[in-house]
Amino acid sequence: MENKNYLILLYYCYAEIEDPDAYREEHHLFCVENNIRGRIIISTEGLNGTVSGLREDCSKYMDYVKSDPRFAKTEFKVDHYHKHAFSKINVRFKEEIVHANLKNINPNIRTGVHLAPLEFKELKDREDVVLLDVRSNYEHELGRFKNALTLDIENFRDFSGKVKELEHLKNRKIVTYCTGGIKCEKASAYLLEQGFKNVYQLHGGIIKYGLEAGGEDFEGKCYVFDNRVAIDVNKVNPQVVSLCHICGTKSDRMVNCANQTCNLHVPICEDCGWKLEGACSEACRTNPEKRPYDGTGYYQKNSNGYNPYKGLNRKSLNQKV
Ligand SMILES: [Zn+2]
Ligand SMILES: [Zn+2]
């Protein structure tokens, strides 16, 4: 049994940031000084992050975020782990905290009704409810709620373009869900804007539902955006729904193709993994760019020359000396 001294935090907060550059700088510095790693996006509309660190560092980090009145309402989804779930820290400025092409939508003004995990559990099987998965293909193919409606999208920015296919559901009760809740803030707001009448969202997403409601009826694994790649959330009635890319048997082993010029990210079963030496096809197996296969299908990116201070101003670094 490994010691789970680390935490993995997932959070977002929609709140106006007038000085995103200055805030980005300050936030980045805090992470470096407290050994917080992960991916954080800062925009004029708020912040969105998934990070890892030692328990005590993460608790300092949560205090740091929430002590800023703009982000006081931030809710952290907290998972335990035995090591960092990221190898680097990245704090970036972007136009939106989740790329949705819905910049004009402000969930602080209007969004779908938030459902706590237990409320969601109660509602999800009702006759008049449509569960709408707003995530992308590679995510819902690996795992999704039983009876959920999924969309054929490669990226969340294609969501709004798909809503016209949902016209016939306009008078139904729509409950959206995603990984941690952030996409639903905008997705449900957009549905309301498009004239849908009864729109709800799973607050805190699949992750919080797993932590607080046992994950019942979530079938397959939940795709996550850290080194774990996919996690189990269902402690009640787990199942495998995804299929091996090669042989079609049920498998939830997400791997990257060993041929680094392909790098295809799909489930491949244990047997096929060894047979094709980690490649997704015979062509990839014999490709000169194929990396050696160690049975995991995970390839650490070359982090030689990684500098956590990269992206910071010399000025703010000097102030700290
Ligand atoms: Zn297979
Ligand atoms: Zn391949």
PDB file of C-alpha atoms and ligand atoms in Angstrom:
ATOM      1  CA  MET A   1       0.000   0.000   0.000  1.00  0.00           C
ATOM      2  CA  GLU A   2       1.553   3.206  -1.157  1.00  0.00           C
ATOM      3  CA  ASN A   3       1.387   6.312   0.946  1.00  0.00           C
ATOM      4  CA  LYS A   4      -0.958   8.837  -0.559  1.00  0.00           C
ATOM      5  CA  ASN A   5       0.818  11.988   0.534  1.00  0.00           C
ATOM      6  CA  TYR A   6      -0.163  13.944  -2.530  1.00  0.00           C
ATOM      7  CA  LEU A   7      -3.388  15.575  -3.563  1.00  0.00           C
ATOM      8  CA  ILE A   8      -4.779  16.233  -7.002  1.00  0.00           C
ATOM      9  CA  LEU A   9      -7.007  19.284  -7.192  1.00  0.00           C
ATOM     10  CA  LEU A  10      -9.498  20.117  -9.880  1.00  0.00           C
ATOM     11  CA  TYR A  11     -11.286  23.445  -9.803  1.00  0.00           C
ATOM     12  CA  TYR A  12     -12.555  26.434 -11.723  1.00  0.00           C
ATOM     13  CA  CYS A  13     -14.035  29.779 -10.942  1.00  0.00           C
ATOM     14  CA  TYR A  14     -15.863  32.133 -13.256  1.00  0.00           C
ATOM     15  CA  ALA A  15     -15.014  35.614 -11.981  1.00  0.00           C
ATOM     16  CA  GLU A  16     -13.836  38.745 -13.700  1.00  0.00           C
ATOM     17  CA  ILE A  17     -10.074  39.234 -13.674  1.00  0.00           C
ATOM     18  CA  GLU A  18      -9.134  42.732 -14.752  1.00  0.00           C
ATOM     19  CA  ASP A  19      -5.411  42.193 -14.656  1.00  0.00           C
ATOM     20  CA  PRO A  20      -4.945  38.663 -16.035  1.00  0.00           C
ATOM     21  CA  ASP A  21      -1.266  39.196 -16.899  1.00  0.00           C
ATOM     22  CA  ALA A  22      -0.286  40.404 -13.464  1.00  0.00           C
ATOM     23  CA  TYR A  23      -2.398  37.747 -11.814  1.00  0.00           C
ATOM     24  CA  ARG A  24      -0.929  35.035 -14.021  1.00  0.00           C
ATOM     25  CA  GLU A  25       2.532  36.102 -12.959  1.00  0.00           C
ATOM     26  CA  GLU A  26       1.723  36.091  -9.270  1.00  0.00           C
ATOM     27  CA  HIS A  27      -0.089  32.767  -9.475  1.00  0.00           C
ATOM     28  CA  HIS A  28       2.744  31.098 -11.363  1.00  0.00           C
ATOM     29  CA  LEU A  29       5.263  32.271  -8.802  1.00  0.00           C
ATOM     30  CA  PHE A  30       3.162  30.940  -5.952  1.00  0.00           C
ATOM     31  CA  CYS A  31       3.036  27.518  -7.619  1.00  0.00           C
ATOM     32  CA  VAL A  32       6.781  27.376  -8.216  1.00  0.00           C
ATOM     33  CA  GLU A  33       7.538  28.352  -4.637  1.00  0.00           C
ATOM     34  CA  ASN A  34       5.164  25.770  -3.228  1.00  0.00           C
ATOM     35  CA  ASN A  35       6.012  22.899  -5.550  1.00  0.00           C
ATOM     36  CA  ILE A  36       2.591  22.868  -7.168  1.00  0.00           C
ATOM     37  CA  ARG A  37       2.534  21.320 -10.617  1.00  0.00           C
ATOM     38  CA  GLY A  38      -0.168  21.098 -13.226  1.00  0.00           C
ATOM     39  CA  ARG A  39      -2.083  23.127 -15.750  1.00  0.00           C
ATOM     40  CA  ILE A  40      -3.748  26.411 -14.934  1.00  0.00           C
ATOM     41  CA  ILE A  41      -5.556  28.714 -17.308  1.00  0.00           C
ATOM     42  CA  ILE A  42      -6.175  32.330 -16.497  1.00  0.00           C
ATOM     43  CA  SER A  43      -8.443  34.566 -18.496  1.00  0.00           C
ATOM     44  CA  THR A  44     -10.445  37.719 -18.032  1.00  0.00           C
ATOM     45  CA  GLU A  45     -13.441  35.438 -17.273  1.00  0.00           C
ATOM     46  CA  GLY A  46     -11.807  33.454 -14.461  1.00  0.00           C
ATOM     47  CA  LEU A  47      -9.470  30.583 -13.729  1.00  0.00           C
ATOM     48  CA  ASN A  48      -9.408  26.856 -14.313  1.00  0.00           C
ATOM     49  CA  GLY A  49      -6.868  24.425 -13.006  1.00  0.00           C
ATOM     50  CA  THR A  50      -5.842  20.893 -12.313  1.00  0.00           C
ATOM     51  CA  VAL A  51      -2.778  20.591 -10.135  1.00  0.00           C
ATOM     52  CA  SER A  52      -0.942  18.219  -7.842  1.00  0.00           C
ATOM     53  CA  GLY A  53       1.319  18.649  -4.853  1.00  0.00           C
ATOM     54  CA  LEU A  54       2.089  17.440  -1.374  1.00  0.00           C
ATOM     55  CA  ARG A  55      -0.902  17.526   0.924  1.00  0.00           C
ATOM     56  CA  GLU A  56       0.342  20.549   2.876  1.00  0.00           C
ATOM     57  CA  ASP A  57       1.373  22.425  -0.265  1.00  0.00           C
ATOM     58  CA  CYS A  58      -2.049  21.821  -1.807  1.00  0.00           C
ATOM     59  CA  SER A  59      -3.773  23.058   1.264  1.00  0.00           C
ATOM     60  CA  LYS A  60      -1.684  26.245   1.143  1.00  0.00           C
ATOM     61  CA  TYR A  61      -2.588  26.551  -2.511  1.00  0.00           C
ATOM     62  CA  MET A  62      -6.320  26.225  -1.849  1.00  0.00           C
ATOM     63  CA  ASP A  63      -6.068  28.872   0.854  1.00  0.00           C
ATOM     64  CA  TYR A  64      -4.158  31.102  -1.525  1.00  0.00           C
ATOM     65  CA  VAL A  65      -6.823  30.854  -4.237  1.00  0.00           C
ATOM     66  CA  LYS A  66      -9.763  31.301  -1.880  1.00  0.00           C
ATOM     67  CA  SER A  67      -8.228  34.175   0.075  1.00  0.00           C
ATOM     68  CA  ASP A  68      -8.664  36.300  -3.045  1.00  0.00           C
ATOM     69  CA  PRO A  69     -12.226  37.682  -2.791  1.00  0.00           C
ATOM     70  CA  ARG A  70     -12.708  37.162  -6.516  1.00  0.00           C
ATOM     71  CA  PHE A  71     -12.230  33.410  -6.103  1.00  0.00           C
ATOM     72  CA  ALA A  72     -13.637  32.892  -2.608  1.00  0.00           C
ATOM     73  CA  LYS A  73     -16.422  30.680  -3.936  1.00  0.00           C
ATOM     74  CA  THR A  74     -14.047  28.257  -5.697  1.00  0.00           C
ATOM     75  CA  GLU A  75     -14.806  24.610  -4.988  1.00  0.00           C
ATOM     76  CA  PHE A  76     -11.969  22.108  -5.146  1.00  0.00           C
ATOM     77  CA  LYS A  77     -12.459  18.484  -6.097  1.00  0.00           C
ATOM     78  CA  VAL A  78      -9.778  16.710  -4.065  1.00  0.00           C
ATOM     79  CA  ASP A  79      -8.298  13.316  -4.896  1.00  0.00           C
ATOM     80  CA  HIS A  80      -5.494  11.456  -3.128  1.00  0.00           C
ATOM     81  CA  TYR A  81      -2.450  10.097  -4.896  1.00  0.00           C
ATOM     82  CA  HIS A  82       1.013   8.739  -4.132  1.00  0.00           C
ATOM     83  CA  LYS A  83       2.981  11.210  -6.266  1.00  0.00           C
ATOM     84  CA  HIS A  84       2.699  14.259  -8.472  1.00  0.00           C
ATOM     85  CA  ALA A  85       0.193  13.763 -11.287  1.00  0.00           C
ATOM     86  CA  PHE A  86       2.025  16.296 -13.460  1.00  0.00           C
ATOM     87  CA  SER A  87       5.645  16.687 -14.373  1.00  0.00           C
ATOM     88  CA  LYS A  88       5.510  20.447 -14.939  1.00  0.00           C
ATOM     89  CA  ILE A  89       3.779  23.620 -13.984  1.00  0.00           C
ATOM     90  CA  ASN A  90       2.059  25.596 -16.713  1.00  0.00           C
ATOM     91  CA  VAL A  91       0.160  28.774 -15.992  1.00  0.00           C
ATOM     92  CA  ARG A  92      -1.182  30.247 -19.194  1.00  0.00           C
ATOM     93  CA  PHE A  93      -3.285  33.147 -20.284  1.00  0.00           C
ATOM     94  CA  LYS A  94      -6.093  32.245 -22.690  1.00  0.00           C
ATOM     95  CA  GLU A  95      -9.179  33.932 -24.086  1.00  0.00           C
ATOM     96  CA  GLU A  96     -11.507  31.497 -22.321  1.00  0.00           C
ATOM     97  CA  ILE A  97     -10.880  29.183 -19.359  1.00  0.00           C
ATOM     98  CA  VAL A  98     -12.356  26.373 -21.453  1.00  0.00           C
ATOM     99  CA  HIS A  99     -12.187  26.796 -25.191  1.00  0.00           C
ATOM    100  CA  ALA A 100     -15.869  26.922 -26.151  1.00  0.00           C
ATOM    101  CA  ASN A 101     -16.127  29.806 -28.618  1.00  0.00           C
ATOM    102  CA  LEU A 102     -18.765  31.162 -26.256  1.00  0.00           C
ATOM    103  CA  LYS A 103     -16.941  34.202 -24.949  1.00  0.00           C
ATOM    104  CA  ASN A 104     -20.127  36.259 -24.776  1.00  0.00           C
ATOM    105  CA  ILE A 105     -21.747  33.828 -22.325  1.00  0.00           C
ATOM    106  CA  ASN A 106     -21.295  34.640 -18.668  1.00  0.00           C
ATOM    107  CA  PRO A 107     -22.439  31.811 -16.385  1.00  0.00           C
ATOM    108  CA  ASN A 108     -22.485  34.239 -13.463  1.00  0.00           C
ATOM    109  CA  ILE A 109     -25.448  35.939 -15.112  1.00  0.00           C
ATOM    110  CA  ARG A 110     -27.354  32.843 -16.165  1.00  0.00           C
ATOM    111  CA  THR A 111     -26.618  29.133 -16.266  1.00  0.00           C
ATOM    112  CA  GLY A 112     -28.420  25.807 -15.770  1.00  0.00           C
ATOM    113  CA  VAL A 113     -29.640  24.889 -12.291  1.00  0.00           C
ATOM    114  CA  HIS A 114     -26.817  23.293 -10.304  1.00  0.00           C
ATOM    115  CA  LEU A 115     -27.536  19.794  -9.031  1.00  0.00           C
ATOM    116  CA  ALA A 116     -25.535  18.431  -6.125  1.00  0.00           C
ATOM    117  CA  PRO A 117     -24.287  14.854  -6.715  1.00  0.00           C
ATOM    118  CA  LEU A 118     -27.060  13.296  -4.617  1.00  0.00           C
ATOM    119  CA  GLU A 119     -29.745  15.403  -6.297  1.00  0.00           C
ATOM    120  CA  PHE A 120     -28.377  14.319  -9.650  1.00  0.00           C
ATOM    121  CA  LYS A 121     -28.492  10.694  -8.575  1.00  0.00           C
ATOM    122  CA  GLU A 122     -32.138  11.052  -7.683  1.00  0.00           C
ATOM    123  CA  LEU A 123     -33.114  12.801 -10.900  1.00  0.00           C
ATOM    124  CA  LYS A 124     -31.075  11.055 -13.566  1.00  0.00           C
ATOM    125  CA  ASP A 125     -33.340   8.029 -14.165  1.00  0.00           C
ATOM    126  CA  ARG A 126     -36.601   9.905 -14.351  1.00  0.00           C
ATOM    127  CA  GLU A 127     -38.676   9.412 -17.435  1.00  0.00           C
ATOM    128  CA  ASP A 128     -38.726  13.105 -18.412  1.00  0.00           C
ATOM    129  CA  VAL A 129     -34.963  13.621 -17.990  1.00  0.00           C
ATOM    130  CA  VAL A 130     -32.385  13.621 -20.767  1.00  0.00           C
ATOM    131  CA  LEU A 131     -28.801  13.195 -19.562  1.00  0.00           C
ATOM    132  CA  LEU A 132     -26.547  15.093 -21.926  1.00  0.00           C
ATOM    133  CA  ASP A 133     -22.814  14.369 -21.982  1.00  0.00           C
ATOM    134  CA  VAL A 134     -21.140  17.558 -23.238  1.00  0.00           C
ATOM    135  CA  ARG A 135     -17.645  16.052 -23.467  1.00  0.00           C
ATOM    136  CA  SER A 136     -15.733  14.987 -26.570  1.00  0.00           C
ATOM    137  CA  ASN A 137     -15.631  11.617 -28.334  1.00  0.00           C
ATOM    138  CA  TYR A 138     -12.404  10.328 -26.761  1.00  0.00           C
ATOM    139  CA  GLU A 139     -13.897  11.029 -23.335  1.00  0.00           C
ATOM    140  CA  HIS A 140     -17.388   9.558 -23.620  1.00  0.00           C
ATOM    141  CA  GLU A 141     -16.085   6.585 -25.598  1.00  0.00           C
ATOM    142  CA  LEU A 142     -14.068   5.571 -22.539  1.00  0.00           C
ATOM    143  CA  GLY A 143     -16.880   6.099 -20.052  1.00  0.00           C
ATOM    144  CA  ARG A 144     -20.274   7.764 -19.647  1.00  0.00           C
ATOM    145  CA  PHE A 145     -23.473   7.590 -17.655  1.00  0.00           C
ATOM    146  CA  LYS A 146     -25.882   4.800 -18.468  1.00  0.00           C
ATOM    147  CA  ASN A 147     -28.480   6.041 -20.975  1.00  0.00           C
ATOM    148  CA  ALA A 148     -26.700   9.340 -21.545  1.00  0.00           C
ATOM    149  CA  LEU A 149     -26.965  11.134 -24.830  1.00  0.00           C
ATOM    150  CA  THR A 150     -23.500  11.781 -26.287  1.00  0.00           C
ATOM    151  CA  LEU A 151     -22.452  14.143 -29.047  1.00  0.00           C
ATOM    152  CA  ASP A 152     -20.130  13.419 -31.934  1.00  0.00           C
ATOM    153  CA  ILE A 153     -17.597  16.161 -31.215  1.00  0.00           C
ATOM    154  CA  GLU A 154     -13.804  16.129 -31.279  1.00  0.00           C
ATOM    155  CA  ASN A 155     -13.567  19.206 -29.083  1.00  0.00           C
ATOM    156  CA  PHE A 156     -15.824  21.196 -26.766  1.00  0.00           C
ATOM    157  CA  ARG A 157     -15.590  24.192 -29.073  1.00  0.00           C
ATOM    158  CA  ASP A 158     -17.848  22.191 -31.457  1.00  0.00           C
ATOM    159  CA  PHE A 159     -20.590  21.866 -28.829  1.00  0.00           C
ATOM    160  CA  SER A 160     -22.613  24.934 -29.804  1.00  0.00           C
ATOM    161  CA  GLY A 161     -22.719  23.766 -33.424  1.00  0.00           C
ATOM    162  CA  LYS A 162     -24.375  20.510 -32.332  1.00  0.00           C
ATOM    163  CA  VAL A 163     -27.189  22.081 -30.353  1.00  0.00           C
ATOM    164  CA  LYS A 164     -29.423  22.395 -33.402  1.00  0.00           C
ATOM    165  CA  GLU A 165     -29.534  18.572 -33.452  1.00  0.00           C
ATOM    166  CA  LEU A 166     -31.178  18.715 -30.018  1.00  0.00           C
ATOM    167  CA  GLU A 167     -34.156  20.858 -31.060  1.00  0.00           C
ATOM    168  CA  HIS A 168     -36.587  17.988 -30.465  1.00  0.00           C
ATOM    169  CA  LEU A 169     -35.596  17.967 -26.770  1.00  0.00           C
ATOM    170  CA  LYS A 170     -36.438  21.608 -26.186  1.00  0.00           C
ATOM    171  CA  ASN A 171     -39.296  20.890 -23.816  1.00  0.00           C
ATOM    172  CA  ARG A 172     -37.642  18.042 -21.960  1.00  0.00           C
ATOM    173  CA  LYS A 173     -35.668  18.316 -18.756  1.00  0.00           C
ATOM    174  CA  ILE A 174     -32.023  18.424 -19.838  1.00  0.00           C
ATOM    175  CA  VAL A 175     -29.277  17.567 -17.344  1.00  0.00           C
ATOM    176  CA  THR A 176     -25.778  18.228 -18.630  1.00  0.00           C
ATOM    177  CA  TYR A 177     -22.615  16.734 -17.205  1.00  0.00           C
ATOM    178  CA  CYS A 178     -18.868  16.863 -17.851  1.00  0.00           C
ATOM    179  CA  THR A 179     -15.653  15.942 -16.018  1.00  0.00           C
ATOM    180  CA  GLY A 180     -15.494  18.618 -13.325  1.00  0.00           C
ATOM    181  CA  GLY A 181     -18.447  20.870 -14.085  1.00  0.00           C
ATOM    182  CA  ILE A 182     -16.737  23.728 -15.893  1.00  0.00           C
ATOM    183  CA  LYS A 183     -17.968  22.913 -19.397  1.00  0.00           C
ATOM    184  CA  CYS A 184     -21.539  22.601 -18.147  1.00  0.00           C
ATOM    185  CA  GLU A 185     -21.500  26.167 -16.850  1.00  0.00           C
ATOM    186  CA  LYS A 186     -21.316  27.382 -20.439  1.00  0.00           C
ATOM    187  CA  ALA A 187     -23.051  24.477 -22.156  1.00  0.00           C
ATOM    188  CA  SER A 188     -26.170  24.791 -20.011  1.00  0.00           C
ATOM    189  CA  ALA A 189     -26.129  28.582 -20.297  1.00  0.00           C
ATOM    190  CA  TYR A 190     -25.966  28.239 -24.064  1.00  0.00           C
ATOM    191  CA  LEU A 191     -28.914  25.810 -24.090  1.00  0.00           C
ATOM    192  CA  LEU A 192     -30.968  28.343 -22.120  1.00  0.00           C
ATOM    193  CA  GLU A 193     -29.978  31.045 -24.577  1.00  0.00           C
ATOM    194  CA  GLN A 194     -31.150  28.800 -27.412  1.00  0.00           C
ATOM    195  CA  GLY A 195     -34.599  28.498 -25.884  1.00  0.00           C
ATOM    196  CA  PHE A 196     -34.343  25.268 -23.910  1.00  0.00           C
ATOM    197  CA  LYS A 197     -36.627  25.669 -20.934  1.00  0.00           C
ATOM    198  CA  ASN A 198     -35.552  23.148 -18.288  1.00  0.00           C
ATOM    199  CA  VAL A 199     -31.795  22.988 -18.034  1.00  0.00           C
ATOM    200  CA  TYR A 200     -29.815  21.503 -15.158  1.00  0.00           C
ATOM    201  CA  GLN A 201     -26.153  20.690 -14.676  1.00  0.00           C
ATOM    202  CA  LEU A 202     -24.242  18.213 -12.511  1.00  0.00           C
ATOM    203  CA  HIS A 203     -22.341  20.485 -10.175  1.00  0.00           C
ATOM    204  CA  GLY A 204     -18.718  19.396  -9.786  1.00  0.00           C
ATOM    205  CA  GLY A 205     -19.064  16.940 -12.643  1.00  0.00           C
ATOM    206  CA  ILE A 206     -18.372  13.208 -12.780  1.00  0.00           C
ATOM    207  CA  ILE A 207     -15.461  13.621 -10.377  1.00  0.00           C
ATOM    208  CA  LYS A 208     -17.527  15.077  -7.565  1.00  0.00           C
ATOM    209  CA  TYR A 209     -20.314  12.586  -8.237  1.00  0.00           C
ATOM    210  CA  GLY A 210     -17.761   9.794  -7.797  1.00  0.00           C
ATOM    211  CA  LEU A 211     -16.371  11.284  -4.607  1.00  0.00           C
ATOM    212  CA  GLU A 212     -19.688  12.131  -2.969  1.00  0.00           C
ATOM    213  CA  ALA A 213     -22.293   9.806  -4.434  1.00  0.00           C
ATOM    214  CA  GLY A 214     -20.300   6.632  -5.154  1.00  0.00           C
ATOM    215  CA  GLY A 215     -20.385   7.020  -8.933  1.00  0.00           C
ATOM    216  CA  GLU A 216     -23.352   4.707  -9.463  1.00  0.00           C
ATOM    217  CA  ASP A 217     -24.282   4.125 -13.133  1.00  0.00           C
ATOM    218  CA  PHE A 218     -21.208   5.790 -14.516  1.00  0.00           C
ATOM    219  CA  GLU A 219     -20.084   3.107 -16.960  1.00  0.00           C
ATOM    220  CA  GLY A 220     -16.417   2.854 -17.921  1.00  0.00           C
ATOM    221  CA  LYS A 221     -13.630   5.140 -16.825  1.00  0.00           C
ATOM    222  CA  CYS A 222     -13.496   8.862 -16.500  1.00  0.00           C
ATOM    223  CA  TYR A 223     -10.930  10.524 -18.695  1.00  0.00           C
ATOM    224  CA  VAL A 224      -8.805  13.026 -16.751  1.00  0.00           C
ATOM    225  CA  PHE A 225      -6.246  15.592 -17.829  1.00  0.00           C
ATOM    226  CA  ASP A 226      -3.261  14.500 -15.771  1.00  0.00           C
ATOM    227  CA  ASN A 227      -0.761  11.639 -15.829  1.00  0.00           C
ATOM    228  CA  ARG A 228      -3.362   9.180 -14.577  1.00  0.00           C
ATOM    229  CA  VAL A 229      -5.203   9.527 -17.955  1.00  0.00           C
ATOM    230  CA  ALA A 230      -8.319   7.657 -16.795  1.00  0.00           C
ATOM    231  CA  ILE A 231      -9.741   6.897 -13.368  1.00  0.00           C
ATOM    232  CA  ASP A 232     -12.442   4.733 -11.811  1.00  0.00           C
ATOM    233  CA  VAL A 233     -15.292   6.705 -10.290  1.00  0.00           C
ATOM    234  CA  ASN A 234     -17.940   4.033  -9.885  1.00  0.00           C
ATOM    235  CA  LYS A 235     -17.672   2.092  -6.627  1.00  0.00           C
ATOM    236  CA  VAL A 236     -21.206   0.674  -6.882  1.00  0.00           C
ATOM    237  CA  ASN A 237     -21.699  -1.050 -10.246  1.00  0.00           C
ATOM    238  CA  PRO A 238     -18.573  -0.554 -12.387  1.00  0.00           C
ATOM    239  CA  GLN A 239     -18.401  -1.766 -15.993  1.00  0.00           C
ATOM    240  CA  VAL A 240     -16.125  -1.544 -18.984  1.00  0.00           C
ATOM    241  CA  VAL A 241     -17.717   0.054 -22.035  1.00  0.00           C
ATOM    242  CA  SER A 242     -14.791   0.892 -24.299  1.00  0.00           C
ATOM    243  CA  LEU A 243     -13.365  -1.527 -26.866  1.00  0.00           C
ATOM    244  CA  CYS A 244      -9.818  -2.457 -27.805  1.00  0.00           C
ATOM    245  CA  HIS A 245      -8.865  -0.556 -30.950  1.00  0.00           C
ATOM    246  CA  ILE A 246      -7.277  -3.713 -32.400  1.00  0.00           C
ATOM    247  CA  CYS A 247      -9.428  -6.728 -31.497  1.00  0.00           C
ATOM    248  CA  GLY A 248     -12.688  -5.145 -30.310  1.00  0.00           C
ATOM    249  CA  THR A 249     -12.824  -6.863 -26.939  1.00  0.00           C
ATOM    250  CA  LYS A 250     -13.775  -4.748 -23.943  1.00  0.00           C
ATOM    251  CA  SER A 251     -10.804  -2.796 -22.665  1.00  0.00           C
ATOM    252  CA  ASP A 252     -10.265   0.445 -20.810  1.00  0.00           C
ATOM    253  CA  ARG A 253      -6.480   0.488 -21.105  1.00  0.00           C
ATOM    254  CA  MET A 254      -5.901   3.917 -22.629  1.00  0.00           C
ATOM    255  CA  VAL A 255      -2.539   4.050 -24.350  1.00  0.00           C
ATOM    256  CA  ASN A 256      -0.686   6.137 -26.842  1.00  0.00           C
ATOM    257  CA  CYS A 257       0.519   4.393 -29.992  1.00  0.00           C
ATOM    258  CA  ALA A 258       4.217   3.615 -29.556  1.00  0.00           C
ATOM    259  CA  ASN A 259       4.955   5.159 -32.934  1.00  0.00           C
ATOM    260  CA  GLN A 260       5.558   8.720 -31.857  1.00  0.00           C
ATOM    261  CA  THR A 261       4.612  10.182 -35.220  1.00  0.00           C
ATOM    262  CA  CYS A 262       1.182   8.529 -34.768  1.00  0.00           C
ATOM    263  CA  ASN A 263       0.728   8.725 -30.976  1.00  0.00           C
ATOM    264  CA  LEU A 264      -2.940   7.719 -31.396  1.00  0.00           C
ATOM    265  CA  HIS A 265      -4.714   7.784 -28.039  1.00  0.00           C
ATOM    266  CA  VAL A 266      -7.071   4.783 -27.836  1.00  0.00           C
ATOM    267  CA  PRO A 267      -7.869   1.763 -25.656  1.00  0.00           C
ATOM    268  CA  ILE A 268      -5.702  -1.253 -26.540  1.00  0.00           C
ATOM    269  CA  CYS A 269      -6.006  -4.486 -24.543  1.00  0.00           C
ATOM    270  CA  GLU A 270      -3.062  -6.061 -22.754  1.00  0.00           C
ATOM    271  CA  ASP A 271      -2.656  -8.889 -25.311  1.00  0.00           C
ATOM    272  CA  CYS A 272      -2.786  -6.648 -28.364  1.00  0.00           C
ATOM    273  CA  GLY A 273      -0.403  -4.242 -26.633  1.00  0.00           C
ATOM    274  CA  TRP A 274       2.280  -6.925 -26.392  1.00  0.00           C
ATOM    275  CA  LYS A 275       1.511  -8.408 -29.829  1.00  0.00           C
ATOM    276  CA  LEU A 276       1.947  -5.080 -31.593  1.00  0.00           C
ATOM    277  CA  GLU A 277       4.654  -3.851 -29.205  1.00  0.00           C
ATOM    278  CA  GLY A 278       2.508  -0.922 -28.159  1.00  0.00           C
ATOM    279  CA  ALA A 279       1.629   0.184 -31.696  1.00  0.00           C
ATOM    280  CA  CYS A 280      -1.899   0.786 -32.971  1.00  0.00           C
ATOM    281  CA  SER A 281      -1.312  -1.061 -36.269  1.00  0.00           C
ATOM    282  CA  GLU A 282       1.229  -3.225 -38.057  1.00  0.00           C
ATOM    283  CA  ALA A 283       2.396  -0.149 -39.989  1.00  0.00           C
ATOM    284  CA  CYS A 284       3.059   1.699 -36.750  1.00  0.00           C
ATOM    285  CA  ARG A 285       4.809  -1.342 -35.259  1.00  0.00           C
ATOM    286  CA  THR A 286       7.404  -1.290 -38.023  1.00  0.00           C
ATOM    287  CA  ASN A 287       7.725   2.482 -38.194  1.00  0.00           C
ATOM    288  CA  PRO A 288      11.300   3.626 -37.445  1.00  0.00           C
ATOM    289  CA  GLU A 289       9.892   6.204 -34.987  1.00  0.00           C
ATOM    290  CA  LYS A 290       8.385   3.491 -32.787  1.00  0.00           C
ATOM    291  CA  ARG A 291       9.362   3.838 -29.121  1.00  0.00           C
ATOM    292  CA  PRO A 292      10.194   0.812 -26.976  1.00  0.00           C
ATOM    293  CA  TYR A 293       7.097  -0.624 -25.275  1.00  0.00           C
ATOM    294  CA  ASP A 294       7.244  -1.263 -21.523  1.00  0.00           C
ATOM    295  CA  GLY A 295       3.681  -2.527 -21.138  1.00  0.00           C
ATOM    296  CA  THR A 296       2.187   0.763 -19.979  1.00  0.00           C
ATOM    297  CA  GLY A 297       1.641   2.620 -23.240  1.00  0.00           C
ATOM    298  CA  TYR A 298       2.619   5.804 -21.493  1.00  0.00           C
ATOM    299  CA  TYR A 299       5.585   7.802 -22.752  1.00  0.00           C
ATOM    300  CA  GLN A 300       7.089  10.500 -20.621  1.00  0.00           C
ATOM    301  CA  LYS A 301       7.692  13.630 -22.629  1.00  0.00           C
ATOM    302  CA  ASN A 302      11.289  14.686 -22.722  1.00  0.00           C
ATOM    303  CA  SER A 303      11.567  17.266 -19.978  1.00  0.00           C
ATOM    304  CA  ASN A 304      15.277  17.969 -20.328  1.00  0.00           C
ATOM    305  CA  GLY A 305      15.929  21.622 -19.736  1.00  0.00           C
ATOM    306  CA  TYR A 306      12.575  22.097 -18.020  1.00  0.00           C
ATOM    307  CA  ASN A 307      12.599  25.282 -16.014  1.00  0.00           C
ATOM    308  CA  PRO A 308       9.614  25.942 -13.739  1.00  0.00           C
ATOM    309  CA  TYR A 309      10.433  29.661 -13.729  1.00  0.00           C
ATOM    310  CA  LYS A 310      10.033  29.884 -17.497  1.00  0.00           C
ATOM    311  CA  GLY A 311       7.382  32.444 -18.386  1.00  0.00           C
ATOM    312  CA  LEU A 312       7.986  34.567 -15.316  1.00  0.00           C
ATOM    313  CA  ASN A 313       9.266  38.111 -15.474  1.00  0.00           C
ATOM    314  CA  ARG A 314      12.772  38.751 -14.271  1.00  0.00           C
ATOM    315  CA  LYS A 315      11.297  41.648 -12.310  1.00  0.00           C
ATOM    316  CA  SER A 316       9.011  39.582 -10.107  1.00  0.00           C
ATOM    317  CA  LEU A 317      11.773  37.028  -9.586  1.00  0.00           C
ATOM    318  CA  ASN A 318      14.160  39.732  -8.383  1.00  0.00           C
ATOM    319  CA  GLN A 319      11.578  41.091  -5.989  1.00  0.00           C
ATOM    320  CA  LYS A 320      11.551  37.720  -4.315  1.00  0.00           C
ATOM    321  CA  VAL A 321      15.326  37.528  -3.836  1.00  0.00           C
TER     322      VAL A 321
HETATM  323 ZN    ZN B   1      -7.144  -6.264 -28.187  1.00  0.00          ZN
HETATM  324 ZN    ZN B   2      -0.238   4.321 -34.580  1.00  0.00          ZN
END
